[in-house]
JSON list of C-alpha atoms (C1' of nucleotides) in Angstrom, two decimals:
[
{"chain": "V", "resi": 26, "resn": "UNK", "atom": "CA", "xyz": [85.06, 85.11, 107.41]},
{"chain": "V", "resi": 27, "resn": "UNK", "atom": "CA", "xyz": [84.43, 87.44, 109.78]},
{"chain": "V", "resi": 28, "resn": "UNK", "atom": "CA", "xyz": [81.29, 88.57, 112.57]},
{"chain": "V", "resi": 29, "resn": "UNK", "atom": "CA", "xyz": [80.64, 92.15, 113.94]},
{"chain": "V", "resi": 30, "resn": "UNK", "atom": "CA", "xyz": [77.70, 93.68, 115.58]},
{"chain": "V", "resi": 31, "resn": "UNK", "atom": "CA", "xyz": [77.08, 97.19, 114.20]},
{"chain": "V", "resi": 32, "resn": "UNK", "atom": "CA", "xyz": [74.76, 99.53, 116.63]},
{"chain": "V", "resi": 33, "resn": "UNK", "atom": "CA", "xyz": [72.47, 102.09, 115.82]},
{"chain": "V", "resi": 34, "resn": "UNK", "atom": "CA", "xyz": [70.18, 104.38, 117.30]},
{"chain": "V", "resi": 35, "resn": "UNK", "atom": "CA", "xyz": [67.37, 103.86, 115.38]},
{"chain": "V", "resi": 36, "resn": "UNK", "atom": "CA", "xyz": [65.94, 107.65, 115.44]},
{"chain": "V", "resi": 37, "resn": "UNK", "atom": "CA", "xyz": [68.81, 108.39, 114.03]},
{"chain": "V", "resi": 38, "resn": "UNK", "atom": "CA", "xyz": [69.38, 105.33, 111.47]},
{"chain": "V", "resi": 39, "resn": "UNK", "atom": "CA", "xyz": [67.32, 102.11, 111.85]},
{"chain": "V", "resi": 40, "resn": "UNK", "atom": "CA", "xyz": [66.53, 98.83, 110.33]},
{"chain": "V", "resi": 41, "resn": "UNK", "atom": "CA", "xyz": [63.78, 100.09, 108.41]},
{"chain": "V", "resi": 42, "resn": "UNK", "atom": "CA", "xyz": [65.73, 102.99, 106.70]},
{"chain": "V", "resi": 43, "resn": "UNK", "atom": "CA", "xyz": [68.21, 100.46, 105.58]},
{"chain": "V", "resi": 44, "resn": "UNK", "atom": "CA", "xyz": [65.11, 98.17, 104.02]},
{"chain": "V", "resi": 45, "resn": "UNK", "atom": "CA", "xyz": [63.89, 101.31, 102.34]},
{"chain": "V", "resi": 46, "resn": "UNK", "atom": "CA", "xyz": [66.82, 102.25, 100.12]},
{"chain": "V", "resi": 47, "resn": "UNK", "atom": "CA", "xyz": [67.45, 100.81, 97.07]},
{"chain": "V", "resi": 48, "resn": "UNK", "atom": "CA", "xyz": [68.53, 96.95, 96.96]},
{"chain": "V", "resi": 49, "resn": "UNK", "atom": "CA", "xyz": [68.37, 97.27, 100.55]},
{"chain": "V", "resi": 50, "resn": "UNK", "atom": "CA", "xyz": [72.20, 98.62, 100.72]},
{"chain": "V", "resi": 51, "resn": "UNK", "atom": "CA", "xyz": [73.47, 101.61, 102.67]},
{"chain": "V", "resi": 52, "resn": "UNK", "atom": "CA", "xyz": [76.77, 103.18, 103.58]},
{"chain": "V", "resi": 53, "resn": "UNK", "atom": "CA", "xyz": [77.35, 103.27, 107.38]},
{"chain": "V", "resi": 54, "resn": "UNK", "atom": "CA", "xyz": [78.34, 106.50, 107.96]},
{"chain": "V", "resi": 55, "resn": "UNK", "atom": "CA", "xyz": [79.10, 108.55, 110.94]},
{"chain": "V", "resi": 56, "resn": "UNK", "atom": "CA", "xyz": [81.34, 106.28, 113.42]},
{"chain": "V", "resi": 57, "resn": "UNK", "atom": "CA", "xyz": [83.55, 108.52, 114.97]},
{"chain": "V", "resi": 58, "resn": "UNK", "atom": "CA", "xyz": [85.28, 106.51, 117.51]},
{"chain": "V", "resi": 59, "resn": "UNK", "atom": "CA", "xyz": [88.87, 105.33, 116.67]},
{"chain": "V", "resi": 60, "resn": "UNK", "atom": "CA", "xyz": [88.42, 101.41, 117.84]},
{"chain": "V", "resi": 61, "resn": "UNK", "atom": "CA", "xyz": [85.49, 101.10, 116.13]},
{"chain": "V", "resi": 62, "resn": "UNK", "atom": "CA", "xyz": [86.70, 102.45, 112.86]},
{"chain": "V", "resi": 63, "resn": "UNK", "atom": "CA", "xyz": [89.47, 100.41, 113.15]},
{"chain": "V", "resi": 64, "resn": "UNK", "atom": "CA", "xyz": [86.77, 97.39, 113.43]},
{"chain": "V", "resi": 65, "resn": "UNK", "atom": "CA", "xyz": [85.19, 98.96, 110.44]},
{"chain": "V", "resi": 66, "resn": "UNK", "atom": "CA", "xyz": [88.74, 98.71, 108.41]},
{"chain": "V", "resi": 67, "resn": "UNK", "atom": "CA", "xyz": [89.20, 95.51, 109.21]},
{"chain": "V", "resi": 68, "resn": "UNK", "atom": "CA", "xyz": [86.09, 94.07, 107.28]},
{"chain": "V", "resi": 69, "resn": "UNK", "atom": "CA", "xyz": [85.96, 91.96, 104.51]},
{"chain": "V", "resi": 70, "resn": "UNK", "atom": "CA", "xyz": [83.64, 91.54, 101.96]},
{"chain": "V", "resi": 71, "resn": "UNK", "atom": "CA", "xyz": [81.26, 88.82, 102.72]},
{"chain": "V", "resi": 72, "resn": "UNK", "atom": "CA", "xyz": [81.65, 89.41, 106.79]},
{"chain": "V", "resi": 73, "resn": "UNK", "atom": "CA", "xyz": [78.12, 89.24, 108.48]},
{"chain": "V", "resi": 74, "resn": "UNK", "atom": "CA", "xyz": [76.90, 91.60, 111.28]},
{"chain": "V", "resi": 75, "resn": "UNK", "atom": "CA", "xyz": [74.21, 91.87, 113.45]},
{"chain": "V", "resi": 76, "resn": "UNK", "atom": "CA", "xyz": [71.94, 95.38, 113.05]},
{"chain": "V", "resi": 77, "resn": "UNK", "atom": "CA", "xyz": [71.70, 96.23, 116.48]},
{"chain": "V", "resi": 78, "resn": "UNK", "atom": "CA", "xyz": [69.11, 98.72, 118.01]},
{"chain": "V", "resi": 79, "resn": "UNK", "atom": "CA", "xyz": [70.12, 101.19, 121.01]},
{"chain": "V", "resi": 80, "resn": "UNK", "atom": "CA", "xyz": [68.15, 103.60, 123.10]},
{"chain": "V", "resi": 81, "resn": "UNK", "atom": "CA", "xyz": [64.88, 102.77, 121.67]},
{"chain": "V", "resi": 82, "resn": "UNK", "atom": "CA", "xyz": [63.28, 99.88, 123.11]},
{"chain": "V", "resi": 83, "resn": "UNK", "atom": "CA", "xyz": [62.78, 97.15, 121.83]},
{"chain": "V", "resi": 84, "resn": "UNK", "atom": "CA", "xyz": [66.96, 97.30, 121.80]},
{"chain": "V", "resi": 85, "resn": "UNK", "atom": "CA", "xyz": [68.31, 94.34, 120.39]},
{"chain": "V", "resi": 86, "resn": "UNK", "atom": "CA", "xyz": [69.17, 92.57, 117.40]},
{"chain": "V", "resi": 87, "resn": "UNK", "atom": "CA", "xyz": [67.18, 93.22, 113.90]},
{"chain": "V", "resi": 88, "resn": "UNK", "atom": "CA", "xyz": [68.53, 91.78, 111.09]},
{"chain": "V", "resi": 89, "resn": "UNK", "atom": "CA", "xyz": [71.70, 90.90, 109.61]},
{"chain": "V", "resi": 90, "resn": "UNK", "atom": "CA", "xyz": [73.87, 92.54, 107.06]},
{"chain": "V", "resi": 91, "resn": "UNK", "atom": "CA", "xyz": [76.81, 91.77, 104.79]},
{"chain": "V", "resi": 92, "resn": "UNK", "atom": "CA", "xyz": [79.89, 93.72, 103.87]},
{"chain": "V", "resi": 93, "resn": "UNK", "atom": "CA", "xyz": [79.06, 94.64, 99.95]},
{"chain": "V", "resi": 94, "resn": "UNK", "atom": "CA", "xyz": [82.37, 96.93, 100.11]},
{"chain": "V", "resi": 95, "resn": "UNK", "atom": "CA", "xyz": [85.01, 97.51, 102.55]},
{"chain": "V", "resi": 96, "resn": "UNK", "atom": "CA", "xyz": [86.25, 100.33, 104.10]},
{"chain": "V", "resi": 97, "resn": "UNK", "atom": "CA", "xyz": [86.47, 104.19, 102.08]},
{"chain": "V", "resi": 98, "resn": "UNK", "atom": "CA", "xyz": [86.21, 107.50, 102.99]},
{"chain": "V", "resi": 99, "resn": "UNK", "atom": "CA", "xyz": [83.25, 109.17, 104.88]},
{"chain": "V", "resi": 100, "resn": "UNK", "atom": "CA", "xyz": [82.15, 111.54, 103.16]},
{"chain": "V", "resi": 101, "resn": "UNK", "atom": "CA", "xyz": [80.20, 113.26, 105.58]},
{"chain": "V", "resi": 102, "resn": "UNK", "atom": "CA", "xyz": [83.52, 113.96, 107.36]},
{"chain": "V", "resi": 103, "resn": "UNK", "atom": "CA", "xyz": [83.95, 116.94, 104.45]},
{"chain": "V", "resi": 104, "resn": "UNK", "atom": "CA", "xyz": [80.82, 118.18, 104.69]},
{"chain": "V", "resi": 105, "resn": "UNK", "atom": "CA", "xyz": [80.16, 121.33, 106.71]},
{"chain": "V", "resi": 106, "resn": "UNK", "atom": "CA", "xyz": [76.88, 120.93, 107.26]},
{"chain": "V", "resi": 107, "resn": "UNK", "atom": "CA", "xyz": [76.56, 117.63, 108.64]},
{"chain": "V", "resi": 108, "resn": "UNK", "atom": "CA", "xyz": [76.84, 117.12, 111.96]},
{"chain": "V", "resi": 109, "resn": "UNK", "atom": "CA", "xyz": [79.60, 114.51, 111.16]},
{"chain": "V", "resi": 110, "resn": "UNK", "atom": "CA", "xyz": [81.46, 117.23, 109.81]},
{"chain": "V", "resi": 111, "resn": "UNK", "atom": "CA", "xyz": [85.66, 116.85, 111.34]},
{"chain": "V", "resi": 112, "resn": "UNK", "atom": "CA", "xyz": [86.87, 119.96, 110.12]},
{"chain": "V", "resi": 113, "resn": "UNK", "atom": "CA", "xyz": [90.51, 118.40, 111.16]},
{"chain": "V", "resi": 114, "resn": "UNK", "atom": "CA", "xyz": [90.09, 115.48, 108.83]},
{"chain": "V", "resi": 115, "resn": "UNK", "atom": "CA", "xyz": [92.09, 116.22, 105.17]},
{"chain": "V", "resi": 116, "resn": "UNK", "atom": "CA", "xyz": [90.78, 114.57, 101.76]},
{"chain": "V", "resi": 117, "resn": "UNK", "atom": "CA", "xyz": [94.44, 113.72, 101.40]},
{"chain": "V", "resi": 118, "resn": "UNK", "atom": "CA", "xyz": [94.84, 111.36, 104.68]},
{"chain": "V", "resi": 119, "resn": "UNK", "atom": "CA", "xyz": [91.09, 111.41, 105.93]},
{"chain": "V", "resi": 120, "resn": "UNK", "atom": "CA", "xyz": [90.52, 110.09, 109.34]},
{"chain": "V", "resi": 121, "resn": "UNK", "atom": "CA", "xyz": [86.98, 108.21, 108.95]},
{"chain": "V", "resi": 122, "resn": "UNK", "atom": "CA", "xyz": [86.14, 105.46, 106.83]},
{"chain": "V", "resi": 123, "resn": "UNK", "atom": "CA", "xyz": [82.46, 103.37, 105.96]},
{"chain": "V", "resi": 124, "resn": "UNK", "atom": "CA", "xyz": [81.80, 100.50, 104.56]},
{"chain": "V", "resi": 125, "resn": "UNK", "atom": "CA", "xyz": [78.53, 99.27, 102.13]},
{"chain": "V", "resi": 126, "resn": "UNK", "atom": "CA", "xyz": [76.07, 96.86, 104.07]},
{"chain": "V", "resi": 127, "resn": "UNK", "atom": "CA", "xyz": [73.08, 95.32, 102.76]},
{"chain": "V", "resi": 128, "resn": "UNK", "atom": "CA", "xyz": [70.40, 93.48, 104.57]},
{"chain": "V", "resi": 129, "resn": "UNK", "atom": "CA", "xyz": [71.06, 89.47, 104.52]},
{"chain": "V", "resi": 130, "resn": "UNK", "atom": "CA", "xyz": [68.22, 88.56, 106.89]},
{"chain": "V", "resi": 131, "resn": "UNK", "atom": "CA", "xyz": [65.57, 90.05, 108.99]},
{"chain": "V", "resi": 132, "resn": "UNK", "atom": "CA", "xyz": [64.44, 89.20, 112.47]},
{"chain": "V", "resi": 133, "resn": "UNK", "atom": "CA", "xyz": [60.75, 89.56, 113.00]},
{"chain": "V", "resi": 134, "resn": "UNK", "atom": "CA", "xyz": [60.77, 89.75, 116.40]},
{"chain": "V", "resi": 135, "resn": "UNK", "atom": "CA", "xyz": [64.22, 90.90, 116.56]},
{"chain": "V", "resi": 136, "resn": "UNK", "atom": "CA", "xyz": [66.26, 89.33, 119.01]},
{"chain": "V", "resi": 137, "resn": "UNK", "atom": "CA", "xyz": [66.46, 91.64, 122.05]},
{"chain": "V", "resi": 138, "resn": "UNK", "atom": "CA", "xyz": [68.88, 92.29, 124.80]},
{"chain": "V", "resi": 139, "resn": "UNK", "atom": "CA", "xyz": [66.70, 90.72, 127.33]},
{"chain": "V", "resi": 140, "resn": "UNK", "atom": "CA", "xyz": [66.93, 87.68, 125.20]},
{"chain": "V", "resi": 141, "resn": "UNK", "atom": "CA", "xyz": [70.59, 87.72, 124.46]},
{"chain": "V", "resi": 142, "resn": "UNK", "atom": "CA", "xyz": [71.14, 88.02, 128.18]},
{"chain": "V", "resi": 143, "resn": "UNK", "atom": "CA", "xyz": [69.28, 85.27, 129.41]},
{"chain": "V", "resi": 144, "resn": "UNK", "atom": "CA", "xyz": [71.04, 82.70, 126.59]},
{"chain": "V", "resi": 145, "resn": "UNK", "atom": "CA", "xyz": [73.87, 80.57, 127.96]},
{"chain": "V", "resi": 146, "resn": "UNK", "atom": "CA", "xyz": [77.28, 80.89, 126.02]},
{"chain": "V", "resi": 147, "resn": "UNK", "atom": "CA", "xyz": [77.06, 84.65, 125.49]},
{"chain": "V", "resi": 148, "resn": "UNK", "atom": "CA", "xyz": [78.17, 85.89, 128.63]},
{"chain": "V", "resi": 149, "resn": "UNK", "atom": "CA", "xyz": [81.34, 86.75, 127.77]},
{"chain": "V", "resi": 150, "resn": "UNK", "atom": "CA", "xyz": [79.65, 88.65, 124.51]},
{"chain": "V", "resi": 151, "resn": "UNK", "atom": "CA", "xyz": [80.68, 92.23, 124.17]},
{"chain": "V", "resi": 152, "resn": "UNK", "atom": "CA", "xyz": [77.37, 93.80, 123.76]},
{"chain": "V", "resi": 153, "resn": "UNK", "atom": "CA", "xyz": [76.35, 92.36, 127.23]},
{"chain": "V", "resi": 154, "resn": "UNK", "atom": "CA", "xyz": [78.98, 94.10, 128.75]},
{"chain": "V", "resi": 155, "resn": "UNK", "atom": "CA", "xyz": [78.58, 96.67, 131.33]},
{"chain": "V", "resi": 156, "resn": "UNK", "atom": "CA", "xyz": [80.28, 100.35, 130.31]},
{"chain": "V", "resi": 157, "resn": "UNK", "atom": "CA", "xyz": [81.02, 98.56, 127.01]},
{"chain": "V", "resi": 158, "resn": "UNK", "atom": "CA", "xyz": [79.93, 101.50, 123.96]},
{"chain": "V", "resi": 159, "resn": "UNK", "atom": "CA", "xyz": [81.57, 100.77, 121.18]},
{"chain": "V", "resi": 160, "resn": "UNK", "atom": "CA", "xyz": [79.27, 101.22, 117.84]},
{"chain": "V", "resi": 161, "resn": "UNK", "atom": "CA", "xyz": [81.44, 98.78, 115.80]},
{"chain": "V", "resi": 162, "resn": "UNK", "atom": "CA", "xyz": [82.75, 95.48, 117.78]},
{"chain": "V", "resi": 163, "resn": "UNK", "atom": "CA", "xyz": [83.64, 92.22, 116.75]},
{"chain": "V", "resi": 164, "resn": "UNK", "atom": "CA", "xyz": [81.84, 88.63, 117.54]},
{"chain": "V", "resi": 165, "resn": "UNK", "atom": "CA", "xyz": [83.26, 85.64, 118.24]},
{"chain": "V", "resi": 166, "resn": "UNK", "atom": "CA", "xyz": [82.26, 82.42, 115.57]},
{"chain": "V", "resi": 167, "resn": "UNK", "atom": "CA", "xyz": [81.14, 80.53, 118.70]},
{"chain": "V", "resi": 168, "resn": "UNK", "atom": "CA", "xyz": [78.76, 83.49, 119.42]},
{"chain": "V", "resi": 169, "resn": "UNK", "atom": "CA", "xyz": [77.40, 84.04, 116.06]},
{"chain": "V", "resi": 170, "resn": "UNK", "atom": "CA", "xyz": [76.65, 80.45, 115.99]},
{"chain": "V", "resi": 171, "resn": "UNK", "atom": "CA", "xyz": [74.66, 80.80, 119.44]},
{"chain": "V", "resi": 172, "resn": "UNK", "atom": "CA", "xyz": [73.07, 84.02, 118.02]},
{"chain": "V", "resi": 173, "resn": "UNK", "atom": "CA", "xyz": [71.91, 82.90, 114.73]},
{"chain": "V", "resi": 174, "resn": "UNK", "atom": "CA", "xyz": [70.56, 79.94, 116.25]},
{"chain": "V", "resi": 175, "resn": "UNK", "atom": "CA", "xyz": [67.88, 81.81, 118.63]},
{"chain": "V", "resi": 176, "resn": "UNK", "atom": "CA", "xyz": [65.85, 82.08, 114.88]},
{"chain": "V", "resi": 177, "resn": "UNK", "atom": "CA", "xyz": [67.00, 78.66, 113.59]},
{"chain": "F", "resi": 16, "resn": "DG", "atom": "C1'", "xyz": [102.94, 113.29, 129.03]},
{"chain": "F", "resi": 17, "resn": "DC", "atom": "C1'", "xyz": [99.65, 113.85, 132.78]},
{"chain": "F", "resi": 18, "resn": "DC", "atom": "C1'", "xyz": [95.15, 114.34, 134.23]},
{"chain": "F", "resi": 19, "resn": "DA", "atom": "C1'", "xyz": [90.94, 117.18, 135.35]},
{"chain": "F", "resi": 20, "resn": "DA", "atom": "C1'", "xyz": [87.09, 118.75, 132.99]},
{"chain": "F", "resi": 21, "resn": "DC", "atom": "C1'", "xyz": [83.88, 117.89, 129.76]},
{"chain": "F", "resi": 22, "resn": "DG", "atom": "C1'", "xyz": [80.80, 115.57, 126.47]},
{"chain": "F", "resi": 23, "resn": "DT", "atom": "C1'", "xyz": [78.59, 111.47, 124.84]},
{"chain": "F", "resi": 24, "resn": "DT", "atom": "C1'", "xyz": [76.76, 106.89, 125.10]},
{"chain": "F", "resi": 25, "resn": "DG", "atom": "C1'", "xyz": [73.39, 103.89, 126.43]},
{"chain": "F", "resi": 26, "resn": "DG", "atom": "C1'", "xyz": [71.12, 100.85, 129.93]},
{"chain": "F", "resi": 27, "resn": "DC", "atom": "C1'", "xyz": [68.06, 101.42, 133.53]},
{"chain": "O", "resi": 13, "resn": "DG", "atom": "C1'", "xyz": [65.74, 111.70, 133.55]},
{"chain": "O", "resi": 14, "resn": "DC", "atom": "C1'", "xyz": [69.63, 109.71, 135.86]},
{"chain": "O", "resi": 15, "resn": "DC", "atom": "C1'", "xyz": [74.17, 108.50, 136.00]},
{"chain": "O", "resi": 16, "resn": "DA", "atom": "C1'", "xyz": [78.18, 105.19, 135.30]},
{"chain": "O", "resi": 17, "resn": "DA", "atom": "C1'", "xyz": [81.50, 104.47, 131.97]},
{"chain": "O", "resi": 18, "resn": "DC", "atom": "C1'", "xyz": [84.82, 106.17, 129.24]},
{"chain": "O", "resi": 19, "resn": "DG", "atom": "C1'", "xyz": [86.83, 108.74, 125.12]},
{"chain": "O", "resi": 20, "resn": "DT", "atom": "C1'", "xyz": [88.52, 113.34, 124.04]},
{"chain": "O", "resi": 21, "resn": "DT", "atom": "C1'", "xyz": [90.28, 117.84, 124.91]},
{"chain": "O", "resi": 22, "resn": "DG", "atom": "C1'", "xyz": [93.24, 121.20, 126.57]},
{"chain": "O", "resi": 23, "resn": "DG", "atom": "C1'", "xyz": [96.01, 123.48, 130.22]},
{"chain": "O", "resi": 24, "resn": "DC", "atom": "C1'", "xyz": [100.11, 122.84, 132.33]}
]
DNA sequence: GCCAACGTTGGC
DNA sequence: GCCAACGTTGGC
């Protein structure tokens, strides 16, 4: 068992588009970044993750997901007109993966960053860390336990 | 293989 | 809107 924290920028993707599709399950589509896919292909089903807002405030935590299927193709990678189109990626060895998430729990209030920072035992937690911008990154048990915890 | 230029991320 | 951080690109 696994924990990641999976961030979003909300006007492009946000907690409530994932509650509105169906059975409240969504691809995650779009990372581009070779660490975090990496991250991404290391998930197993049943791994948790934190929904994590960016750039629009309130940024923080909003719910957590589960890994319904690990990692396959993107398939916005072969599609010219999405702006996640790699025209260097080939269906026969293609470069960016997703995985299926769907919503375990919801945090009304989310937990924000303001909140995260000012909890003792996460200051060593990647998403508190300055110049740190990876979209996919792993959490520590110890963290997750601290985390969840904030919402009892 | 180096590294300067460039583009993007994301908190403030 | 600013700008630090940092990944990627491309010339050499």
């Amino acid at each position: 068992m696994q924990y990641w924290l999976m961030k979003s920028d909300p006007d492009t993707y946000g907690w409530p588009e994932l509650l509105a599709e169906k059975d409240e399950r969504d691809h995650w589509e779009g990372v581009r970044n070779y660490q975090a896919r990496n991250f991404m292909r290391r998930m197993k089903v049943g791994d948790l993750a934190f929904f994590y807002h960016s750039v629009i405030k309130p940024l923080g935590i909003f719910g957590v997901v589960k890994i319904v299927r690990e990692a396959y193709p993107d398939p916005t990678q072969f599609d010219p007109k999405s702006k996640y189109f790699d025209s260097r990626s080939k269906s026969a060895d293609p470069r960016w993966s997703v995985v299926d998430v769907q919503k375990h729990e919801s945090y009304d209030p989310p937990i924000t960053l303001d909140e995260l920072k000012q909890t003792p035992g996460l200051e060593d937690m990647l998403v508190l860390r300055k110049g740190q911008r990876l979209s996919i990154m792993p959490v520590t048990a110890d963290e997750w336990k601290i985390v969840t915890g904030l919402r009892g």
